[in-house]
Coordinates of C-alpha atoms in Angstrom, one line a residue:
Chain O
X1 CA -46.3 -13.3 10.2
X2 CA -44.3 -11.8 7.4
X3 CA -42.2 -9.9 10.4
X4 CA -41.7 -13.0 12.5
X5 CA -40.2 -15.7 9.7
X6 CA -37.7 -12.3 8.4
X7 CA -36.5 -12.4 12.0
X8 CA -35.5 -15.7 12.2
X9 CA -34.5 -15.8 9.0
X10 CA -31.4 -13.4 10.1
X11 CA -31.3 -15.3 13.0
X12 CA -30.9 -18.1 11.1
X13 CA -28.1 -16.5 8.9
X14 CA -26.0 -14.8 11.7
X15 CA -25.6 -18.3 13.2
X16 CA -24.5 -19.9 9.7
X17 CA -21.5 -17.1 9.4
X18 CA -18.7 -18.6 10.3
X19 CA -16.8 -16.8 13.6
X20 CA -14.0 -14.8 11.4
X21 CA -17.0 -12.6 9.6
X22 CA -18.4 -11.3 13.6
X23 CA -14.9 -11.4 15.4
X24 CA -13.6 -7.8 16.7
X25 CA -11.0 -6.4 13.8
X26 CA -8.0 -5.1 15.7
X27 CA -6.3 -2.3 13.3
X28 CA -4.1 -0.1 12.6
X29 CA -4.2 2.4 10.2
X30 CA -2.0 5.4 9.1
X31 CA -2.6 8.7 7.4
X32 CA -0.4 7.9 4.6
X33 CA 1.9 4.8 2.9
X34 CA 4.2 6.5 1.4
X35 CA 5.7 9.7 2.1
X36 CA 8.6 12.1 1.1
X37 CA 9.7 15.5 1.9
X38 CA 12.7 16.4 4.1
X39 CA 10.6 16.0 7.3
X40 CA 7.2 13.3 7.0
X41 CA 5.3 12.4 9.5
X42 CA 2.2 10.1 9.7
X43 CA -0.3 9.5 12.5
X44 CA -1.7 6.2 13.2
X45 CA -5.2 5.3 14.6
X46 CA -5.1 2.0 16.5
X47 CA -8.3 0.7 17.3
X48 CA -10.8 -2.8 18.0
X49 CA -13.9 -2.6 15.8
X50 CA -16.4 -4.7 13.7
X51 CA -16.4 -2.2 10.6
X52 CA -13.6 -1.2 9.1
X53 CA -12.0 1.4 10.0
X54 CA -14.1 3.2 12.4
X55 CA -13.2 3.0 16.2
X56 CA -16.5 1.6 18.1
X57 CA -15.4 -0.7 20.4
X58 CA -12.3 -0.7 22.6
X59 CA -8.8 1.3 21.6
X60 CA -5.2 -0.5 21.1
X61 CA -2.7 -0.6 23.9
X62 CA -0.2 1.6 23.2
X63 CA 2.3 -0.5 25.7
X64 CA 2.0 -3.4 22.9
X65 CA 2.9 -0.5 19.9
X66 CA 6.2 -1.6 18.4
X67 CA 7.6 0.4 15.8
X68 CA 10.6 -0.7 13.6
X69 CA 12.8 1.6 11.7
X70 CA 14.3 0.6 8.2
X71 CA 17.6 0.0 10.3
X72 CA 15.9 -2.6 12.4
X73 CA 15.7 -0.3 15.5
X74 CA 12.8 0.7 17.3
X75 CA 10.8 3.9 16.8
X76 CA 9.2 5.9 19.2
X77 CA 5.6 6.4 19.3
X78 CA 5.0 10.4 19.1
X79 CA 2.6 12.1 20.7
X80 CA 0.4 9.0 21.8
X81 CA -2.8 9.0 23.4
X82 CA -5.5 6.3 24.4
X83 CA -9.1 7.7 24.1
X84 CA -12.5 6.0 24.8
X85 CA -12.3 3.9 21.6
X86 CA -9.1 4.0 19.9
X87 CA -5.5 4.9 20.8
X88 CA -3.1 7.5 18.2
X89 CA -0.1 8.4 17.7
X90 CA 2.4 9.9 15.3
X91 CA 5.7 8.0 13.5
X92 CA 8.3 10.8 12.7
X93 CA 10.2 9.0 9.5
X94 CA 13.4 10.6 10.1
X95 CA 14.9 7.7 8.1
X96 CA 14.4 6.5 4.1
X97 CA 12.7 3.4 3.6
X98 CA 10.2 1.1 4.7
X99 CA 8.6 1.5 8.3
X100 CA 6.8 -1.7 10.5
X101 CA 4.6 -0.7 12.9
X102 CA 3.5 -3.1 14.9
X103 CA 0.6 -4.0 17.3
X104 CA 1.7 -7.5 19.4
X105 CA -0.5 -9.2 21.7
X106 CA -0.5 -12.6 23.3
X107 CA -0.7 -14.1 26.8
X108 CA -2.6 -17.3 28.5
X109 CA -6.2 -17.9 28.4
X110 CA -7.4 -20.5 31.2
X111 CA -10.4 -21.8 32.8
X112 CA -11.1 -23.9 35.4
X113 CA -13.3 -25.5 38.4
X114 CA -12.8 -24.3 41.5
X115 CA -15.3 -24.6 44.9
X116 CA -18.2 -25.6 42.6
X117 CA -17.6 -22.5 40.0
X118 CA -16.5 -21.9 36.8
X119 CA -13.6 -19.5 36.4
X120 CA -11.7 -17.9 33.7
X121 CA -8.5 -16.3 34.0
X122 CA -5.9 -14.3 31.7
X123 CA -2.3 -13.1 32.1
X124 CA 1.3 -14.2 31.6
X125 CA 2.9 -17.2 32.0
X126 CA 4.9 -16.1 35.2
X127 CA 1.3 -15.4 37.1
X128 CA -0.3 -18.1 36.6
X129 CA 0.9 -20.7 38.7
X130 CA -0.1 -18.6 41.8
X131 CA -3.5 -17.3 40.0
X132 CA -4.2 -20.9 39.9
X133 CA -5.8 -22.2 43.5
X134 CA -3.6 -26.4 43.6
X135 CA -7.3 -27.6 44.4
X136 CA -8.7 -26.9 40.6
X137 CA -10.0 -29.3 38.8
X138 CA -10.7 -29.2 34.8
X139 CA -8.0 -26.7 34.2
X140 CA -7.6 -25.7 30.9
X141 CA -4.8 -23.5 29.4
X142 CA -4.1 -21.9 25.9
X143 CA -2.1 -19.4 24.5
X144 CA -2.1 -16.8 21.8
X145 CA 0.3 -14.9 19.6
X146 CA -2.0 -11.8 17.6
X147 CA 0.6 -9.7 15.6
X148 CA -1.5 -6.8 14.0
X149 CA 0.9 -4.4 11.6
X150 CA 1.0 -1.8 8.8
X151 CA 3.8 0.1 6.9
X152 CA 4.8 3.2 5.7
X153 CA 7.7 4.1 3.0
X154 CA 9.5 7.1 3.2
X155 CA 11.2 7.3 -0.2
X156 CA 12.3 3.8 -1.9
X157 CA 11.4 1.5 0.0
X158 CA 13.1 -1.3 2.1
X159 CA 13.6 -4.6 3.3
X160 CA 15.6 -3.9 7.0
X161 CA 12.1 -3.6 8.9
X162 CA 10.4 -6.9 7.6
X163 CA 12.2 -9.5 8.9
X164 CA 10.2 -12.1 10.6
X165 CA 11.0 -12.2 14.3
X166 CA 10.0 -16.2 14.1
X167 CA 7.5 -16.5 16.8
X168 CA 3.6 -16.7 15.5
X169 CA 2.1 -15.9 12.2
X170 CA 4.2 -13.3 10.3
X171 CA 3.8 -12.0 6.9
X172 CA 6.9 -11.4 4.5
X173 CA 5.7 -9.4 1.5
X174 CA 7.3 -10.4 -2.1
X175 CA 5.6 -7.9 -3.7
X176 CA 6.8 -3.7 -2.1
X177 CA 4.1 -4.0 0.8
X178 CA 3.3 -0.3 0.2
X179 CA 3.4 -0.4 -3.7
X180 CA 0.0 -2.0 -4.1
X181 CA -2.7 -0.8 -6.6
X182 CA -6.0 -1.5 -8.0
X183 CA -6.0 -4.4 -10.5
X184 CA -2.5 -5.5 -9.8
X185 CA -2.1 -9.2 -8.0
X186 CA 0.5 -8.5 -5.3
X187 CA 2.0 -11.6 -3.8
X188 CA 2.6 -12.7 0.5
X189 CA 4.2 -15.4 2.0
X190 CA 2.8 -15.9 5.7
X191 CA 5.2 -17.6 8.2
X192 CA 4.6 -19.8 11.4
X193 CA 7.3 -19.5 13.5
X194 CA 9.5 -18.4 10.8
X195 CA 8.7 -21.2 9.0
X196 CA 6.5 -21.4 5.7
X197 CA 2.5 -22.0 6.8
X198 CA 1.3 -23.9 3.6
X199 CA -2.8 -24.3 3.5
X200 CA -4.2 -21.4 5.9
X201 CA -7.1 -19.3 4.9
X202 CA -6.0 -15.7 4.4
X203 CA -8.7 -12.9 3.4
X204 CA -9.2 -9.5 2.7
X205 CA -11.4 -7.4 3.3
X206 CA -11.5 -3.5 2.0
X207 CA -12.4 -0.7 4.5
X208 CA -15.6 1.1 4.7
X209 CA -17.4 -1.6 5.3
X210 CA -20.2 0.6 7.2
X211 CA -21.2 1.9 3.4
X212 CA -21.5 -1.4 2.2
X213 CA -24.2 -4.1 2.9
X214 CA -21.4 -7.1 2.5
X215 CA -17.9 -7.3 4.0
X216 CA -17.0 -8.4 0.0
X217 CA -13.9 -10.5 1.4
X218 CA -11.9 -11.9 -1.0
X219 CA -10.2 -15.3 0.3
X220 CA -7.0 -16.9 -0.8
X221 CA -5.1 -20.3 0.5
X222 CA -1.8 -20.2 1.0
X223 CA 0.4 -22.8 -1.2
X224 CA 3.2 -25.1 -0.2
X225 CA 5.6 -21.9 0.9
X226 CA 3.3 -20.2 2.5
X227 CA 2.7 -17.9 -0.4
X228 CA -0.5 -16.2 -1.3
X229 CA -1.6 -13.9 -3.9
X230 CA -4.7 -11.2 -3.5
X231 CA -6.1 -9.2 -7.3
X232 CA -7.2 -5.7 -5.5
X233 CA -10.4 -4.8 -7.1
X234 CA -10.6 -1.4 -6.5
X235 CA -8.4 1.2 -4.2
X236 CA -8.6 1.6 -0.4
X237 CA -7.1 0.3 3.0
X238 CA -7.6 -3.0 2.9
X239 CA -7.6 -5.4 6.4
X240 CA -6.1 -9.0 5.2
X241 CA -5.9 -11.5 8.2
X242 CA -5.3 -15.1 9.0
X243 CA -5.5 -17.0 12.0
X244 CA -4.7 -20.6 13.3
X245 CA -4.4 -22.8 16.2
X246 CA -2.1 -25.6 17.1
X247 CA -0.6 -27.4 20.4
X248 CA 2.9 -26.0 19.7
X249 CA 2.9 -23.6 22.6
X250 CA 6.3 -23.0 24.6
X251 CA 4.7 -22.6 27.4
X252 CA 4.1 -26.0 29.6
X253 CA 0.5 -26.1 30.9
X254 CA -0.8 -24.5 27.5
X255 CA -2.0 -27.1 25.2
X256 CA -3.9 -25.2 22.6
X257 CA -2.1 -22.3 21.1
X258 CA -3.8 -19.8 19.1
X259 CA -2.3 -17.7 16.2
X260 CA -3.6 -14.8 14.4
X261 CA -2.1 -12.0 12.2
X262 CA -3.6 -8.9 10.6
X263 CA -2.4 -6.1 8.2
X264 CA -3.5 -2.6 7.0
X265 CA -2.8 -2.5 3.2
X266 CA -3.4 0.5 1.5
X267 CA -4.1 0.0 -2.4
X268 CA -3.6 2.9 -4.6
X269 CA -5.5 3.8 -8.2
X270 CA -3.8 3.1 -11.4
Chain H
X1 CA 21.8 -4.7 -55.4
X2 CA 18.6 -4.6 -54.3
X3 CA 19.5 -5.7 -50.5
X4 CA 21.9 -2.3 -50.6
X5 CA 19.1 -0.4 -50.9
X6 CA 17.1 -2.1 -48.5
X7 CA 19.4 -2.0 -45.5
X8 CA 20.7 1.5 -46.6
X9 CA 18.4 3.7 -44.8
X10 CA 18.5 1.2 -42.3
X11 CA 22.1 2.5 -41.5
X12 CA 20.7 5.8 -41.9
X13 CA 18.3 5.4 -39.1
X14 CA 21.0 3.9 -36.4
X15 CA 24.0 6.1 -37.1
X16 CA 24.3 9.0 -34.1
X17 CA 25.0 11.6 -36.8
X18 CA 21.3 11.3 -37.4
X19 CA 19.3 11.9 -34.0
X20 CA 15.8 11.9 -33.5
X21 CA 13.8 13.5 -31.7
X22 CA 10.7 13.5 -29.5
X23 CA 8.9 16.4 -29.3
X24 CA 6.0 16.7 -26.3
X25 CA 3.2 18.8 -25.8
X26 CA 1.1 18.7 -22.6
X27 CA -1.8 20.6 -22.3
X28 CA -2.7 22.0 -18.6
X29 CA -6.2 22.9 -18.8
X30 CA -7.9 26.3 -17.5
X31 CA -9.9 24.7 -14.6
X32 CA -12.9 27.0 -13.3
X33 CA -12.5 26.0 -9.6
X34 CA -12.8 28.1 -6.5
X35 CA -9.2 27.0 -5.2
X36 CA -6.7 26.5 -8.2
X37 CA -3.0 24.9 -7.7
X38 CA -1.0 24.2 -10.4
X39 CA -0.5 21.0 -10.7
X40 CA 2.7 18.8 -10.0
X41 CA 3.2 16.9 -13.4
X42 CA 5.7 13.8 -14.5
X43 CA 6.6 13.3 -18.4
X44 CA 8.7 10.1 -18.3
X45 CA 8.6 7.2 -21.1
X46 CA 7.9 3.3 -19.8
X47 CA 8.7 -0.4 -21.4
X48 CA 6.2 -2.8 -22.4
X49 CA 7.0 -4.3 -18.7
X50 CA 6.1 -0.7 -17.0
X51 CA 9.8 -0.2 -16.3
X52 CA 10.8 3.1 -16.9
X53 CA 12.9 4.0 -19.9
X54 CA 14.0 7.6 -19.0
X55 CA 12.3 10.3 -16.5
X56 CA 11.8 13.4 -19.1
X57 CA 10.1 15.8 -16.7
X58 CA 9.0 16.2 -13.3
X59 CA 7.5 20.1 -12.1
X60 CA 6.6 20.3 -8.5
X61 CA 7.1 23.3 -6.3
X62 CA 10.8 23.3 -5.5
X63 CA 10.3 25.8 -2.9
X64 CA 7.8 26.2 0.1
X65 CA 5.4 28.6 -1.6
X66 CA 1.9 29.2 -1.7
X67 CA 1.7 25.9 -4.0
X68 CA 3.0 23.8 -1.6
X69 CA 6.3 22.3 -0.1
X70 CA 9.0 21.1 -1.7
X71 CA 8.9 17.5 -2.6
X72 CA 6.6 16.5 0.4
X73 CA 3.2 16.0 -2.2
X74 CA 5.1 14.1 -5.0
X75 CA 4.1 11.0 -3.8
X76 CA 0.4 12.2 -4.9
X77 CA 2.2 11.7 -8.6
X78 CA 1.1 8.0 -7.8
X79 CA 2.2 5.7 -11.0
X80 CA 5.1 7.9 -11.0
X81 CA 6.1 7.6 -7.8
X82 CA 6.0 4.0 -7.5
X83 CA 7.5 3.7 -11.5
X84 CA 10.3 5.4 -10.2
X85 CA 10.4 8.8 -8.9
X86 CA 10.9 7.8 -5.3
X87 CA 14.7 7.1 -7.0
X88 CA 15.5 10.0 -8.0
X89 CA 17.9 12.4 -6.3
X90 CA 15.7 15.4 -6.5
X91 CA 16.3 17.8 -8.6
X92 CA 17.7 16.4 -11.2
X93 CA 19.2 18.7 -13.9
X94 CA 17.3 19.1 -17.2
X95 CA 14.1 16.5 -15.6
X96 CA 13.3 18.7 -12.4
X97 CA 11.2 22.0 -13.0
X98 CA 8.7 24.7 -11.2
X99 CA 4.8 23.8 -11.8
X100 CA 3.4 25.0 -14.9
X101 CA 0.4 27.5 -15.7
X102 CA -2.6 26.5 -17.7
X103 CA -2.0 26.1 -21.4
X104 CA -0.2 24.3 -24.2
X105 CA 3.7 23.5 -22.7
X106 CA 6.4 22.2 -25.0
X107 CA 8.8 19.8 -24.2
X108 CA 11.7 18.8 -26.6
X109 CA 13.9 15.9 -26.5
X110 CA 16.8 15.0 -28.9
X111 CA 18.4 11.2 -28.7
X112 CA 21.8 10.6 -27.2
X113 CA 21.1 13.9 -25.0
X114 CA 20.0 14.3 -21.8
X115 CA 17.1 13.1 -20.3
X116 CA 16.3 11.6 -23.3
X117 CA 19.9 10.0 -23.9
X118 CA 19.4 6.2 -25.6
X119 CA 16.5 4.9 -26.6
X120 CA 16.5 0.7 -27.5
X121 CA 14.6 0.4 -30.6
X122 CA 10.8 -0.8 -29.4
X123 CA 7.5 -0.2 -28.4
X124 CA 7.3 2.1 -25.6
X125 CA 4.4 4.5 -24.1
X126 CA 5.4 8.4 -23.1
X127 CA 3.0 8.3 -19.8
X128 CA 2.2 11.8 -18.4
X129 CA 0.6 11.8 -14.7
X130 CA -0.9 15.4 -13.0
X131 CA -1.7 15.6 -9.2
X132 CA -3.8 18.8 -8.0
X133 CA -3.7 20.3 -4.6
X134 CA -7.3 19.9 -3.5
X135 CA -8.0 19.0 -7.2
X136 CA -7.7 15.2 -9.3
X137 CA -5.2 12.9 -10.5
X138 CA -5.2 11.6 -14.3
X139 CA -3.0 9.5 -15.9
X140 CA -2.9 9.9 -20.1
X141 CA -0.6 7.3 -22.2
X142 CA 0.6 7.3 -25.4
X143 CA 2.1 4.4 -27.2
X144 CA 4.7 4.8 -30.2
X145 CA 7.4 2.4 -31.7
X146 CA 10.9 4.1 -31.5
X147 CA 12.5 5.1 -33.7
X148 CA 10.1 6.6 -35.6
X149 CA 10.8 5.9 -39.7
X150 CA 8.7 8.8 -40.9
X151 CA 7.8 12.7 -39.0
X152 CA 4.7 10.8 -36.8
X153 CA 2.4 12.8 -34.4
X154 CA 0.4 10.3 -32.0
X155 CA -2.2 12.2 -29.7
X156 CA -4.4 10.8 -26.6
X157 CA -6.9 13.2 -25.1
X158 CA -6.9 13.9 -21.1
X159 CA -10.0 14.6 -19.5
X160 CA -10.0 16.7 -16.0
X161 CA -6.4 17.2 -14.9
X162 CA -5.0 17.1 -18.4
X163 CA -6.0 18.0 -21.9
X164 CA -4.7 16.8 -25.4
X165 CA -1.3 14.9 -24.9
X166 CA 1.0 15.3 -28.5
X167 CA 4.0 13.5 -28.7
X168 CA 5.6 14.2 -31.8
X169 CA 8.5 11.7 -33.2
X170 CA 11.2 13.1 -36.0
X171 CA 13.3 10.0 -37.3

């Protein structure tokens, strides 16, 4: 008896989370944030996962890893490799200042009816007008823009990496995005299509979540300018992530478009 | 009269001919571990608003040596690094210097010279941070008022990494 109402009783709580707290994390997350030394190097894990940060479900394409160097240029993923559940690879910081490294991915979701069954389809935009049979009925289309980063300093660091590319959620950092620490509030502003996104949910949650029997997120709203402010409570890599949906998709079928972003923040002790 | 020999030794204080100086002692303790670095050290003196005053001291190992390479670990110098270290131009004469052996080391500083050069008068904190290869990280503060109108010692007490900070002020 006792056994049976504890089982629902989980039951009954896994159905009242709300979808953010179950959803897959995509991550990135690098050895170090800052770095110095004539020759530094990091290497990043990429990876899908429910904890944070250990790989257990599905690895990060590398062929959406985009790296920006503090001149604005891409960076070359070193030494890459994709294994069963997460992808690495090294960032060779050959110059000073702050490093974006970048996981993008985005395409068209649809569904539709077609001889009596239901179907689901993804891919980009130039596909699927021939992935579509004309005879369809109920076809539905949406879109989605997920922008995953983190960011490494060599030296002092800079502002030539960060700028928003104006598509999707984005995050500018006001406070140095790899000069966080324990206790300090450190200050975003998050951008939709390069514009300010006033009133999204934004949370953070630390890593090691596996020794932990809560995800302890800590939530913020952002304000009129899209700004947001998190108080680190202790040290560690933290994952903060928003997401959103709205029917501003470029693409013409797509209605629904749907926008997340994600960091890796690593918060240092005082 | 009497407001003569107030501001008098006011003047005293504030005239370059008579420079004060700040005299540090850090104490590296004797750590009974099975692998022993020396650590990498900063001695530099912060503002009310955590913005740094003057670097006095920075020891890392300036070579690649058994102790490590070159300025590659000095971001491990955390507060120090983010405070300001990542500015410097490493070395820098009179600031930059090898790592240090367990014991009492002595650092002196005289105003209007390097590293110490000008000090506003104020409240300020001498911060000392220590970073261990395969070892800990402490950070020990002291605050004093500068300049000093009497000889002043003001202690605070490390407690792995680092042992008694002194900080000695002559007006």
């Amino acid at each position: 008896m006792m056994k049976h109402s504890w089982k629902w009783g989980v039951l009954a709580l896994a159905l009242a989370l709300p979808m953010g707290a179950q959803a897959h994390k995509m991550w990135l997350v690098p050895s170090a944030t800052n770095v110095s030394g004539a020759d530094p190097w990091v290497t990043v894990d990429a990876a899908v996962s429910n904890d944070l940060f250990y790989p257990d479900h599905m690895p990060v394409a590398l062929d959406r890893v985009a790296i920006t160097a503090p001149d604005g240029q891409t960076a070359k993923a070193e030494n890459a490799v994709t294994g069963q559940y997460r992808s690495v690879f090294d960032v060779h910081l050959t110059q000073p200042g702050t490093y974006k490294i970048a996981a993008v991915n985005g395409g068209l979701f649809a569904s539709y009816e077609a001889d009596g069954q239901k179907k689901r389809w993804r891919g980009d935009a130039a596909e699927l007008a021939k992935a579509i049979p004309a005879h369809a009925k109920n076809v539905e289309v949406s879109e989605s823009i997920n922008r995953v980063e983190t960011f490494v300093t060599n030296g002092k660091p800079s502002d030539g990496a960060l700028k928003p590319g104006g598509k999707g959620l984005e995050l500018v950092p006001v406070t140095r995005v790899t000069d966080l620490a324990a206790g300090e509030a450190a200050t975003f502003q998050l951008l939709r299509d390069g514009k300010p996104a006033p009133g999204l949910k934004v949370m953070a949650i630390a890593g090691e979540t596996r020794y932990r029997n809560a995800q302890e997120e800590i939530d913020a709203t952002t304000d009129k300018d899209g700004k947001f402010s998190f108080t680190w409570p202790h040290a560690g890599m933290y994952w903060v992530s928003a997401s959103t949906q709205d029917d501003k998709s470029s693409i013409k079928p797509a209605k629904l478009r749907r926008l997340s972003y994600a960091a890796t923040l690593e918060v240092l002790p005082q | 009269m009497r407001r003569l020999s107030l501001t008098l030794p006011a003047i005293l204080l504030t005239a370059p001919a008579v420079a004060a100086d700040l005299n540090v002692t850090v104490q590296i303790p004797q750590l009974n571990v099975a692998e022993y670095h020396r650590p990498y050290a900063a001695v530099w003196v912060e503002r009310e608003d955590h913005s740094v005053a003057t670097q006095l001291a920075v020891w890392y190992a300036q070579k690649e040596s058994k102790e490590g390479a070159g300025t590659k670990w000095l971001p491990e110098l955390r507060q120090w690094w983010r405070r300001g270290g990542r500015e410097l131009e490493l070395p820098v004469d009179g600031v930059s210097g090898a790592t240090r052996p367990a014991g009492d080391q002595k650092l002196s500083f005289h105003e209007g010279k390097a590293p110490l050069g000008q000090l506003a008068p104020g409240k300020y904190e001498l911060v000392v941070e220590a970073a261990r290869e395969v070892g800990g990280r402490e950070v020990v503060r002291v605050p004093f008022t500068w300049p000093a109108n009497a000889p002043q010692q003001v202690t605070a007490q490390g407690s792995s990494e680092l042992g008694a900070v002194k900080l000695d002020l002559a007006p």
